[in-house]
Structures are given as C-alpha cells and as structure tokens.
Short mmCIF file of C-alpha atoms in Angstrom, two decimals:
data_model
loop_
_atom_site.label_atom_id
_atom_site.label_comp_id
_atom_site.label_asym_id
_atom_site.label_seq_id
_atom_site.Cartn_x
_atom_site.Cartn_y
_atom_site.Cartn_z
CA MET A 1 4.12 11.63 -24.34
CA ASP A 2 1.44 14.27 -23.75
CA PHE A 3 1.17 15.37 -20.10
CA ASN A 4 -2.02 17.35 -20.66
CA ASP A 5 -5.55 16.10 -19.92
CA THR A 6 -7.67 15.03 -22.86
CA PRO A 7 -10.94 17.00 -23.15
CA ALA A 8 -12.79 14.14 -21.43
CA GLU A 9 -10.22 13.97 -18.60
CA ALA A 10 -10.34 17.74 -18.18
CA ALA A 11 -14.14 17.64 -17.88
CA TYR A 12 -13.95 14.85 -15.29
CA ARG A 13 -11.27 16.76 -13.36
CA THR A 14 -13.54 19.82 -13.21
CA GLN A 15 -16.43 17.67 -12.00
CA VAL A 16 -14.27 16.08 -9.27
CA ARG A 17 -12.75 19.40 -8.26
CA ASP A 18 -16.18 21.03 -7.89
CA TRP A 19 -17.48 18.10 -5.82
CA LEU A 20 -14.44 18.08 -3.54
CA ASP A 21 -14.60 21.83 -3.04
CA ALA A 22 -18.24 21.47 -1.97
CA ASN A 23 -17.79 18.39 0.23
CA ILE A 24 -14.23 18.19 1.56
CA GLY A 25 -15.26 20.13 4.68
CA GLU A 26 -12.94 19.72 7.67
CA TYR A 27 -10.45 17.69 5.60
CA ARG A 28 -9.31 20.74 3.65
CA ASP A 29 -6.44 21.15 6.14
CA LEU A 30 -4.61 18.92 8.60
CA PRO A 31 -6.51 18.51 11.90
CA PRO A 32 -5.11 20.82 14.61
CA THR A 33 -4.23 17.78 16.73
CA PRO A 34 -3.62 14.21 15.49
CA TRP A 35 -6.64 11.88 15.72
CA ASP A 36 -6.58 8.96 18.10
CA ARG A 37 -7.41 5.51 16.77
CA ASP A 38 -11.18 5.70 17.33
CA ALA A 39 -11.41 9.14 15.72
CA PHE A 40 -9.34 7.94 12.75
CA VAL A 41 -11.71 5.01 12.17
CA LYS A 42 -14.78 7.21 12.60
CA HIS A 43 -13.56 9.86 10.15
CA SER A 44 -12.37 7.23 7.66
CA ARG A 45 -15.73 5.47 7.57
CA ALA A 46 -17.61 8.76 7.24
CA TRP A 47 -15.48 9.95 4.31
CA GLN A 48 -15.77 6.59 2.54
CA LYS A 49 -19.57 6.73 2.82
CA THR A 50 -19.62 10.31 1.51
CA LYS A 51 -17.52 9.36 -1.52
CA HIS A 52 -19.56 6.24 -2.15
CA ALA A 53 -22.86 8.13 -2.13
CA ALA A 54 -21.44 10.53 -4.73
CA GLY A 55 -20.09 7.79 -7.04
CA TYR A 56 -16.39 8.25 -6.35
CA THR A 57 -15.60 4.74 -5.08
CA GLY A 58 -14.71 1.72 -7.19
CA ILE A 59 -14.24 4.08 -10.13
CA THR A 60 -12.59 1.43 -12.33
CA TRP A 61 -14.49 -1.56 -10.95
CA PRO A 62 -17.16 -3.23 -13.09
CA LYS A 63 -20.67 -1.91 -12.51
CA SER A 64 -21.70 -5.50 -11.73
CA MET A 65 -19.42 -5.25 -8.67
CA GLY A 66 -20.89 -1.94 -7.55
CA GLY A 67 -18.22 0.12 -9.26
CA GLN A 68 -18.48 2.94 -11.74
CA GLY A 69 -17.15 1.07 -14.81
CA GLN A 70 -14.86 3.95 -15.78
CA GLY A 71 -11.30 3.99 -17.10
CA PRO A 72 -8.12 4.07 -15.01
CA MET A 73 -7.40 7.69 -15.95
CA ASN A 74 -10.56 8.77 -14.14
CA GLN A 75 -9.27 7.02 -11.02
CA ILE A 76 -5.92 8.76 -11.43
CA VAL A 77 -7.61 12.13 -11.86
CA TYR A 78 -9.75 11.57 -8.76
CA ASN A 79 -6.71 10.52 -6.70
CA GLN A 80 -4.73 13.56 -7.83
CA GLU A 81 -7.52 15.95 -6.86
CA GLU A 82 -8.28 14.25 -3.54
CA SER A 83 -4.57 14.29 -2.62
CA ARG A 84 -4.68 18.12 -2.51
CA PHE A 85 -6.55 17.74 0.77
CA HIS A 86 -6.19 15.69 3.95
CA ALA A 87 -9.15 13.32 3.75
CA PRO A 88 -8.57 10.03 5.65
CA THR A 89 -8.25 7.25 3.07
CA GLY A 90 -5.61 4.94 4.55
CA LEU A 91 -8.00 2.67 6.46
CA PHE A 92 -9.57 1.39 3.22
CA SER A 93 -6.60 1.57 0.85
CA ILE A 94 -5.47 -2.04 1.31
CA GLY A 95 -8.97 -3.53 1.34
CA LEU A 96 -10.25 -1.70 -1.71
CA GLY A 97 -6.92 -1.47 -3.52
CA MET A 98 -5.76 -5.07 -3.08
CA CYS A 99 -8.09 -7.41 -1.16
CA ILE A 100 -11.48 -6.82 -2.75
CA PRO A 101 -10.21 -6.86 -6.37
CA THR A 102 -8.75 -10.28 -5.49
CA VAL A 103 -12.08 -11.34 -3.96
CA PHE A 104 -14.16 -10.40 -6.99
CA THR A 105 -11.61 -11.87 -9.39
CA HIS A 106 -11.33 -15.27 -7.69
CA GLY A 107 -14.33 -15.57 -5.32
CA SER A 108 -17.67 -17.29 -5.91
CA ALA A 109 -20.80 -15.30 -6.75
CA ASP A 110 -22.09 -15.76 -3.18
CA VAL A 111 -18.82 -14.47 -1.71
CA VAL A 112 -18.82 -11.46 -4.01
CA GLU A 113 -22.41 -10.63 -3.08
CA ARG A 114 -21.67 -10.95 0.65
CA TYR A 115 -18.49 -8.87 0.85
CA VAL A 116 -17.84 -6.47 -2.02
CA ALA A 117 -20.62 -3.92 -1.48
CA LYS A 118 -20.04 -3.63 2.27
CA ALA A 119 -16.33 -2.98 1.73
CA LEU A 120 -17.00 -0.38 -0.92
CA GLU A 121 -19.48 1.45 1.31
CA GLY A 122 -16.99 1.55 4.20
CA GLU A 123 -18.99 -0.84 6.39
CA GLU A 124 -16.17 -3.40 6.70
CA VAL A 125 -12.37 -3.05 6.83
CA TRP A 126 -9.97 -5.57 5.27
CA CYS A 127 -6.32 -6.52 5.68
CA GLN A 128 -3.85 -8.59 3.68
CA LEU A 129 -2.28 -11.53 5.56
CA PHE A 130 0.79 -12.52 3.54
CA SER A 131 4.18 -11.95 5.24
CA GLU A 132 5.46 -14.27 7.96
CA PRO A 133 8.55 -14.24 10.22
CA VAL A 134 10.40 -16.51 7.74
CA ALA A 135 8.53 -15.54 4.58
CA GLY A 136 8.51 -11.95 3.44
CA SER A 137 10.81 -11.38 0.51
CA ASP A 138 10.43 -15.08 -0.32
CA LEU A 139 6.66 -15.04 0.08
CA ALA A 140 6.21 -18.56 -1.29
CA GLY A 141 8.08 -19.85 1.77
CA ILE A 142 5.09 -19.34 4.09
CA ARG A 143 4.44 -21.96 6.80
CA THR A 144 0.99 -21.01 8.11
CA LYS A 145 -1.00 -24.12 7.30
CA ALA A 146 -4.61 -24.88 6.51
CA VAL A 147 -5.87 -28.45 6.88
CA LYS A 148 -9.16 -29.63 5.37
CA ASP A 149 -11.73 -30.88 7.90
CA GLY A 150 -15.03 -31.75 6.22
CA ASP A 151 -16.45 -28.58 4.67
CA GLU A 152 -14.05 -26.38 6.62
CA TRP A 153 -10.34 -25.61 6.82
CA VAL A 154 -8.44 -25.25 10.09
CA ILE A 155 -5.72 -22.59 10.07
CA ASP A 156 -2.69 -22.51 12.40
CA GLY A 157 0.33 -20.22 12.15
CA GLN A 158 1.55 -16.65 12.32
CA LYS A 159 1.61 -13.63 10.04
CA VAL A 160 3.52 -10.40 10.60
CA TRP A 161 3.70 -6.78 9.35
CA THR A 162 -0.04 -6.90 8.70
CA THR A 163 -1.21 -3.31 8.29
CA ASN A 164 -4.35 -2.42 10.26
CA ALA A 165 -5.07 -6.05 11.24
CA HIS A 166 -6.23 -4.78 14.65
CA LEU A 167 -8.83 -2.56 12.93
CA SER A 168 -9.98 -5.06 10.31
CA ASP A 169 -13.12 -7.14 10.04
CA PHE A 170 -11.85 -9.55 7.38
CA GLY A 171 -8.60 -10.50 5.68
CA ILE A 172 -7.31 -12.52 2.76
CA ILE A 173 -4.78 -15.11 3.90
CA VAL A 174 -2.39 -17.37 2.00
CA CYS A 175 -1.84 -20.77 3.64
CA ARG A 176 0.16 -23.88 2.88
CA THR A 177 -2.32 -26.65 2.14
CA ASP A 178 0.00 -29.25 0.58
CA PRO A 179 3.60 -29.31 1.89
CA SER A 180 4.48 -32.23 -0.38
CA LYS A 181 4.38 -29.97 -3.45
CA PRO A 182 6.94 -27.32 -4.50
CA LYS A 183 6.58 -24.13 -2.52
CA HIS A 184 4.69 -22.16 -5.17
CA LYS A 185 2.22 -25.01 -5.85
CA GLY A 186 1.02 -26.07 -2.40
CA LEU A 187 -0.69 -22.80 -1.41
CA THR A 188 -4.35 -21.81 -1.17
CA MET A 189 -5.95 -18.45 -0.35
CA PHE A 190 -8.96 -17.88 1.91
CA ILE A 191 -11.11 -15.12 3.35
CA VAL A 192 -10.78 -15.13 7.13
CA ASP A 193 -12.98 -13.42 9.73
CA MET A 194 -10.65 -11.33 11.89
CA HIS A 195 -13.12 -11.59 14.81
CA ALA A 196 -13.27 -15.41 14.68
CA PRO A 197 -12.17 -17.48 17.71
CA GLY A 198 -8.44 -18.21 17.53
CA VAL A 199 -7.46 -14.98 15.75
CA GLU A 200 -5.22 -12.66 17.79
CA ALA A 201 -3.79 -9.41 16.39
CA ARG A 202 -0.93 -7.91 18.39
CA PRO A 203 -0.02 -4.35 17.29
CA LEU A 204 3.71 -3.66 16.90
CA LYS A 205 4.97 -0.46 18.51
CA GLN A 206 6.80 1.70 15.98
CA MET A 207 9.50 4.26 16.70
CA SER A 208 7.05 6.96 15.55
CA GLY A 209 4.82 6.05 18.51
CA GLY A 210 2.12 4.60 16.25
CA SER A 211 1.05 0.99 15.76
CA ASP A 212 0.04 0.48 12.15
CA PHE A 213 1.49 -3.03 11.79
CA ASN A 214 0.65 -6.24 13.61
CA GLU A 215 1.70 -9.74 14.39
CA VAL A 216 -1.34 -11.97 13.85
CA PHE A 217 -1.63 -15.43 15.37
CA PHE A 218 -4.02 -18.15 14.16
CA THR A 219 -4.82 -21.04 16.48
CA GLY A 220 -7.34 -23.57 15.18
CA VAL A 221 -9.21 -20.93 13.19
CA ARG A 222 -12.00 -22.48 11.14
CA VAL A 223 -12.84 -21.16 7.67
CA PRO A 224 -15.60 -22.63 5.49
CA ASP A 225 -14.50 -24.02 2.13
CA THR A 226 -16.94 -21.57 0.50
CA HIS A 227 -14.48 -18.85 1.54
CA ARG A 228 -11.63 -20.27 -0.52
CA LEU A 229 -10.41 -17.93 -3.29
CA GLY A 230 -9.45 -19.88 -6.39
CA ALA A 231 -8.80 -23.60 -6.57
CA GLU A 232 -6.91 -25.63 -3.97
CA GLY A 233 -3.20 -25.24 -4.69
CA ASP A 234 -3.72 -22.11 -6.80
CA GLY A 235 -2.91 -19.71 -3.96
CA TRP A 236 0.23 -18.37 -5.60
CA LYS A 237 -1.68 -17.51 -8.78
CA VAL A 238 -4.36 -15.76 -6.70
CA ALA A 239 -1.70 -13.96 -4.66
CA LEU A 240 -0.18 -12.53 -7.83
CA THR A 241 -3.45 -10.67 -8.44
CA THR A 242 -3.04 -9.05 -5.02
CA LEU A 243 0.69 -8.39 -5.44
CA MET A 244 0.31 -6.65 -8.79
CA ASN A 245 -2.30 -4.33 -7.28
CA GLU A 246 -0.08 -3.79 -4.23
CA ARG A 247 3.01 -2.82 -6.21
CA LEU A 248 1.02 -0.41 -8.32
CA ALA A 249 -0.45 1.11 -5.15
CA VAL A 250 2.85 1.62 -3.34
CA GLY A 251 4.91 2.42 -6.45
CA GLY A 252 4.08 6.10 -6.43
CA LYS A 253 5.16 8.79 -4.03
CA PRO A 254 2.93 8.90 -0.93
CA ARG A 255 0.52 11.78 -0.55
CA HIS A 256 2.02 14.90 0.98
CA ALA A 257 5.50 13.36 1.00
CA PRO A 258 8.28 15.97 1.14
CA GLY A 259 10.33 16.61 -1.99
CA TYR A 260 13.38 18.54 -3.14
CA GLN A 261 11.57 21.85 -2.57
CA THR A 262 11.27 20.93 1.13
CA LEU A 263 15.03 20.50 1.33
CA LEU A 264 15.67 23.71 -0.59
CA ASP A 265 13.42 25.76 1.69
CA MET A 266 15.01 24.28 4.78
CA ALA A 267 18.55 24.84 3.55
CA LYS A 268 17.75 28.52 3.01
CA ARG A 269 16.60 28.84 6.64
CA VAL A 270 19.16 26.79 8.55
CA GLU A 271 22.12 28.73 9.92
CA THR A 272 25.40 26.88 10.47
CA GLU A 273 28.77 27.96 11.82
CA ALA A 274 29.86 28.58 8.21
CA GLY A 275 26.74 30.52 7.24
CA THR A 276 23.39 29.51 5.72
CA ALA A 277 23.26 25.82 4.77
CA ILE A 278 22.37 26.57 1.15
CA ASP A 279 25.75 28.28 0.74
CA ALA A 280 27.59 24.96 1.18
CA SER A 281 28.37 23.18 -2.07
CA ASP A 282 27.76 19.69 -0.66
CA VAL A 283 24.28 20.77 0.49
CA ARG A 284 23.48 22.10 -2.99
CA GLN A 285 24.73 18.86 -4.53
CA ARG A 286 22.45 16.77 -2.29
CA ILE A 287 19.47 18.96 -3.16
CA ALA A 288 20.32 18.66 -6.86
CA ALA A 289 20.48 14.87 -6.54
CA THR A 290 17.06 14.86 -4.84
CA TYR A 291 15.66 17.07 -7.61
CA ILE A 292 16.95 14.65 -10.27
CA ALA A 293 15.44 11.68 -8.43
CA ASP A 294 12.11 13.51 -7.96
CA GLU A 295 11.95 14.35 -11.66
CA GLY A 296 12.83 10.77 -12.59
CA ILE A 297 10.04 9.46 -10.37
CA LYS A 298 7.57 11.92 -11.88
CA LEU A 299 8.49 11.03 -15.45
CA THR A 300 8.40 7.28 -14.75
CA GLN A 301 4.94 7.68 -13.27
CA MET A 302 3.89 9.76 -16.28
CA ARG A 303 5.06 6.91 -18.50
CA ALA A 304 2.77 4.54 -16.59
CA LEU A 305 -0.11 7.03 -16.88
CA SER A 306 0.54 7.37 -20.59
CA ALA A 307 0.28 3.57 -20.94
CA LEU A 308 -2.97 3.56 -18.96
CA SER A 309 -4.45 6.34 -21.11
CA LYS A 310 -3.77 4.18 -24.19
CA GLY A 311 -5.57 1.23 -22.64
CA GLU A 312 -2.36 -0.62 -21.82
CA THR A 313 -1.61 -2.29 -18.48
CA PRO A 314 1.55 -1.10 -16.68
CA GLY A 315 3.97 -3.99 -16.39
CA PRO A 316 6.92 -4.86 -14.14
CA GLU A 317 8.56 -1.52 -14.93
CA SER A 318 6.35 -0.03 -12.18
CA SER A 319 8.84 -1.65 -9.77
CA ILE A 320 11.36 1.04 -10.80
CA SER A 321 9.27 3.79 -9.20
CA LYS A 322 8.89 1.82 -5.97
CA VAL A 323 12.64 1.25 -5.60
CA VAL A 324 13.56 4.88 -6.34
CA VAL A 325 10.75 6.47 -4.28
CA ALA A 326 11.52 4.51 -1.10
CA LYS A 327 15.29 5.06 -1.30
CA THR A 328 14.96 8.75 -2.15
CA MET A 329 12.49 9.45 0.65
CA GLN A 330 14.68 7.79 3.25
CA GLU A 331 17.88 9.52 2.14
CA MET A 332 16.20 12.90 1.74
CA ALA A 333 14.57 12.81 5.17
CA ALA A 334 17.83 11.69 6.81
CA PHE A 335 19.72 14.54 5.16
CA ALA A 336 17.09 17.09 6.18
CA LEU A 337 17.28 15.98 9.81
CA ASP A 338 21.08 16.13 9.64
CA LEU A 339 20.74 19.76 8.55
CA GLN A 340 18.70 20.43 11.68
CA GLU A 341 21.41 18.83 13.84
CA SER A 342 20.11 18.08 17.36
CA ALA A 343 16.87 19.99 16.67
CA GLY A 344 15.95 17.38 14.07
CA PHE A 345 14.35 15.09 16.60
CA ILE A 346 12.83 17.49 19.09
CA THR A 347 9.11 16.71 19.23
CA GLY A 348 6.30 19.04 20.19
CA GLY A 349 6.23 22.75 19.48
CA THR A 350 8.84 22.55 16.76
CA ASP A 351 8.67 23.44 13.07
CA PRO A 352 5.71 21.54 11.44
CA GLU A 353 7.89 20.92 8.39
CA VAL A 354 10.52 19.27 10.58
CA GLU A 355 7.83 17.11 12.17
CA ARG A 356 6.71 16.07 8.69
CA LEU A 357 10.30 15.12 7.82
CA GLN A 358 10.60 13.15 11.04
CA GLY A 359 7.50 11.21 10.04
CA SER A 360 8.91 10.63 6.58
CA TYR A 361 12.21 9.40 8.03
CA MET A 362 10.54 6.95 10.38
CA TRP A 363 8.06 5.68 7.76
CA SER A 364 10.40 5.41 4.78
CA ALA A 365 12.31 2.41 6.18
CA GLY A 366 9.03 0.48 6.15
CA LEU A 367 8.32 1.63 2.61
CA ARG A 368 11.50 -0.13 1.47
CA ILE A 369 9.92 -3.41 2.64
CA ALA A 370 6.22 -2.87 1.83
CA GLY A 371 5.14 -4.29 -1.50
CA GLY A 372 8.45 -6.11 -1.97
CA THR A 373 11.94 -5.33 -0.69
CA ASP A 374 14.48 -3.44 -2.79
CA GLU A 375 16.25 -6.75 -3.50
CA ILE A 376 13.11 -8.51 -4.77
CA LEU A 377 12.12 -5.55 -6.94
CA ARG A 378 15.63 -5.28 -8.39
CA ASN A 379 15.39 -8.95 -9.37
CA ILE A 380 12.06 -8.22 -11.10
CA ILE A 381 13.59 -5.26 -12.95
CA ALA A 382 16.66 -7.29 -13.95
CA GLU A 383 14.78 -10.33 -15.16
CA ARG A 384 11.49 -8.96 -16.51
CA VAL A 385 12.40 -5.46 -17.65
CA LEU A 386 16.06 -5.80 -18.68
CA GLY A 387 15.84 -9.46 -19.71
CA LEU A 388 18.87 -10.55 -17.68
CA PRO A 389 19.31 -14.22 -16.66
CA GLY A 390 17.11 -15.35 -13.76
CA ASP A 391 18.35 -15.61 -10.18
CA LEU A 392 19.40 -19.08 -8.98
CA ARG A 393 16.43 -20.79 -7.25
CA PRO A 394 17.61 -24.27 -6.17
CA ASP A 395 14.41 -25.03 -4.18
CA LYS A 396 12.00 -24.08 -6.97
CA ASP A 397 11.00 -27.65 -7.89
CA LEU A 398 11.65 -29.36 -4.55
CA PRO A 399 8.72 -30.48 -2.35
CA PHE A 400 8.33 -27.77 0.29
CA ASN A 401 8.70 -30.18 3.23
CA ALA A 402 11.93 -31.52 1.69
CA SER A 403 13.41 -28.04 1.14
CA VAL A 404 12.54 -26.98 4.72
CA ALA A 405 14.13 -30.15 6.11
CA ALA A 406 17.27 -29.51 4.01
#
C-alpha cells in the first residue's frame, strides 16, 4: 500500500490547493459567531455555486450528467483539501452524495434533465426520506404507502430522522406499493416535491439546541408516475444504490472531528486533586486506546483509497470504519468531558476546544444510527466480510401484510 500521491494526483492536489487558497475567502476560519439557519443556507448556496463555476462539483459524475468525468481519487483529493477550511458543505451533502446519484442511475431522461443540473449548481436542496418510526434498522419494514391513481400516486404516511427536510426542495422517498408481497419486494421509490400540498416537515429539537432532523408527514400527497425511480416493486433495489453511497459518505471521520491529540492536549492542561490529568495511568491508557482506534480508522480508510486508486469499488468492508468511527467519537468525547468535570458542559465563554468536544459528544450518538445502526453494520461485516452464517429472518418470504398482522 503506497500512501503517497501519484504524479497525476499530486498535480491535481496542487491545482485544487491553489484554487482554494485564492477563493476560500471568509471560510478559511470558523465564523466568529455561529450562523443562523438563513445565513447557513445563503452561505451554502453561494459556496456551491462558486465550486460549480470552477469545475469542482460532480467530480466523478459522468460529463453527460454535468459532472467532470474524473476518477474517485480526484474527488478524495478535493475533499481532503477542502476539509482544511470551514466552507459550508453540509446542506448539499445528502442530495449530491446520495439522492442525485440515485436519480441519474434510475430516473428517466426527462427527470435527469429536470433535476440533476439544478442540484449540482446549488439551486435546489434534496433530502432522503427512508427511516420511519417502526422502520429504521429494518428499513424494508416501512409502512408509508403509495397507491396508484391514474397517472399519479397518492402517498400517505410518516418518515422520521430526515436530515434537512425543512430546508429541502425535493426528496427521494421509498413507499410500500404492494403489501401482498414480501417486504423487500413490494416497495417503489419516487421523487417528491417537499413544497407539495400534504407535506409537513416538523423539525426535531436536539439537545445541542439545533434542529437538523425532522419528522415528515405525508397526507394525500400526489406524485406523477413520471417521478418514479426504477420499476414498480423495485424500490429496494433502487434504495441499495442510495444506501451504498450513504455508508461510504458516513464511513469516514467527520471533518474537524477531535482525535487522540485533542485528548492528549487537554490531559496536559487539566489539573486534578492528584496533579495533572496526564500523570494518571488510567488517563494515559484511555488516550492510548483512542490513538490505536484513530490509527486503525486511518489505515482502514487508506485501504479503501488504495482500492479506489486501482479502479476497484470499496465493498462491505467500509462498514468497519463506520462502526469504529462512531463508537470512538462518542467514547472519546465522553471521556474528555469527564476530564473537565462540571466545566465540561458550561456553555458560552468557555474553552473553544471544550465546546467542540461538547458538539462531538452530542452529535456522535446520532452518528451511531445514521447510515445504519451498529447492529446492522455488524451483521453486514459478519455475513459479507467474514462469511459467517446469515442472521435468522423469519419474515423474509412472508407477504408484508401477513407478517405485520402476525
């Protein structure tokens, strides 16, 4: 495994670095005060347009879809360089990372022409409407239904944990269209207008004070059949396109996430009744464990990058990074706040590093659910990476309406 850039990658990195240095502007550092929602949307759209005009959006997408037609390593290089700064990218990460690749893989030519370019340019925001109150880890258990009515479908039901639904213009939604078939075979996916009559997004208040996630209710929402993605009943197959992109996207460590060095620096500063925290052997052991986990994450990600550089597609082993990253971030942030004792949750005017750890602590619980829970990902690792026997699935071949009734 060679961790160094090839000559072509090094040249692209220099090109990206020069462009970012010339254009990153106010995003070089964190804003002095957090943006409110309107400012976040405004800055996000502006940065997306700037990147698009310079040819740094859709880097791996086909040129026929408005992309750059380049290899995945160029996308990785761009992401690595952009992550050195604080440009707002989160508003478009789900739409461009998961939704639109699903749209141009399974949508009609007319649908692709209508939606892809506007999303890439930052004109329209997208969300992914998958999880439900009784269907998250077991996604195929969804109950939101779509019933055919002439050339349209009528959607009724509820989704939950939908990131940025309240800021989105469109979403991709999986619905049950044939409850008489087994749960994986009676699903169909659609594009839904988030401003259509009958759509209501209710932001969920998080303990951080933010509202990134939503409950979304659908009451008699009409969607034209032209906005179906894939064939009727093929919704699970279409959803797998989205899920593979999602797990790759959330498998790595989030930008600017704290690491073992954060713990080490803090332990050197914190004074306890027995002296500086770093002097305690249990503190050093926890930092060492975090270092080992951080290095394991880095090397696992390098393995995936190595596969990409050889033209291979990363497989289910990417689930390993997701499981380890989420668990490590949560445990590390909790330990860091323990070191701070009661000062760990004082907000306003405190150490910026402590505030960053607070954010990591409050966000990391969600990360253990996003893109598949730990339990689901461990099943994937066991069955598809280690080749262990599959989990017992007694309802796999039962008609969905029969399994729900049982």
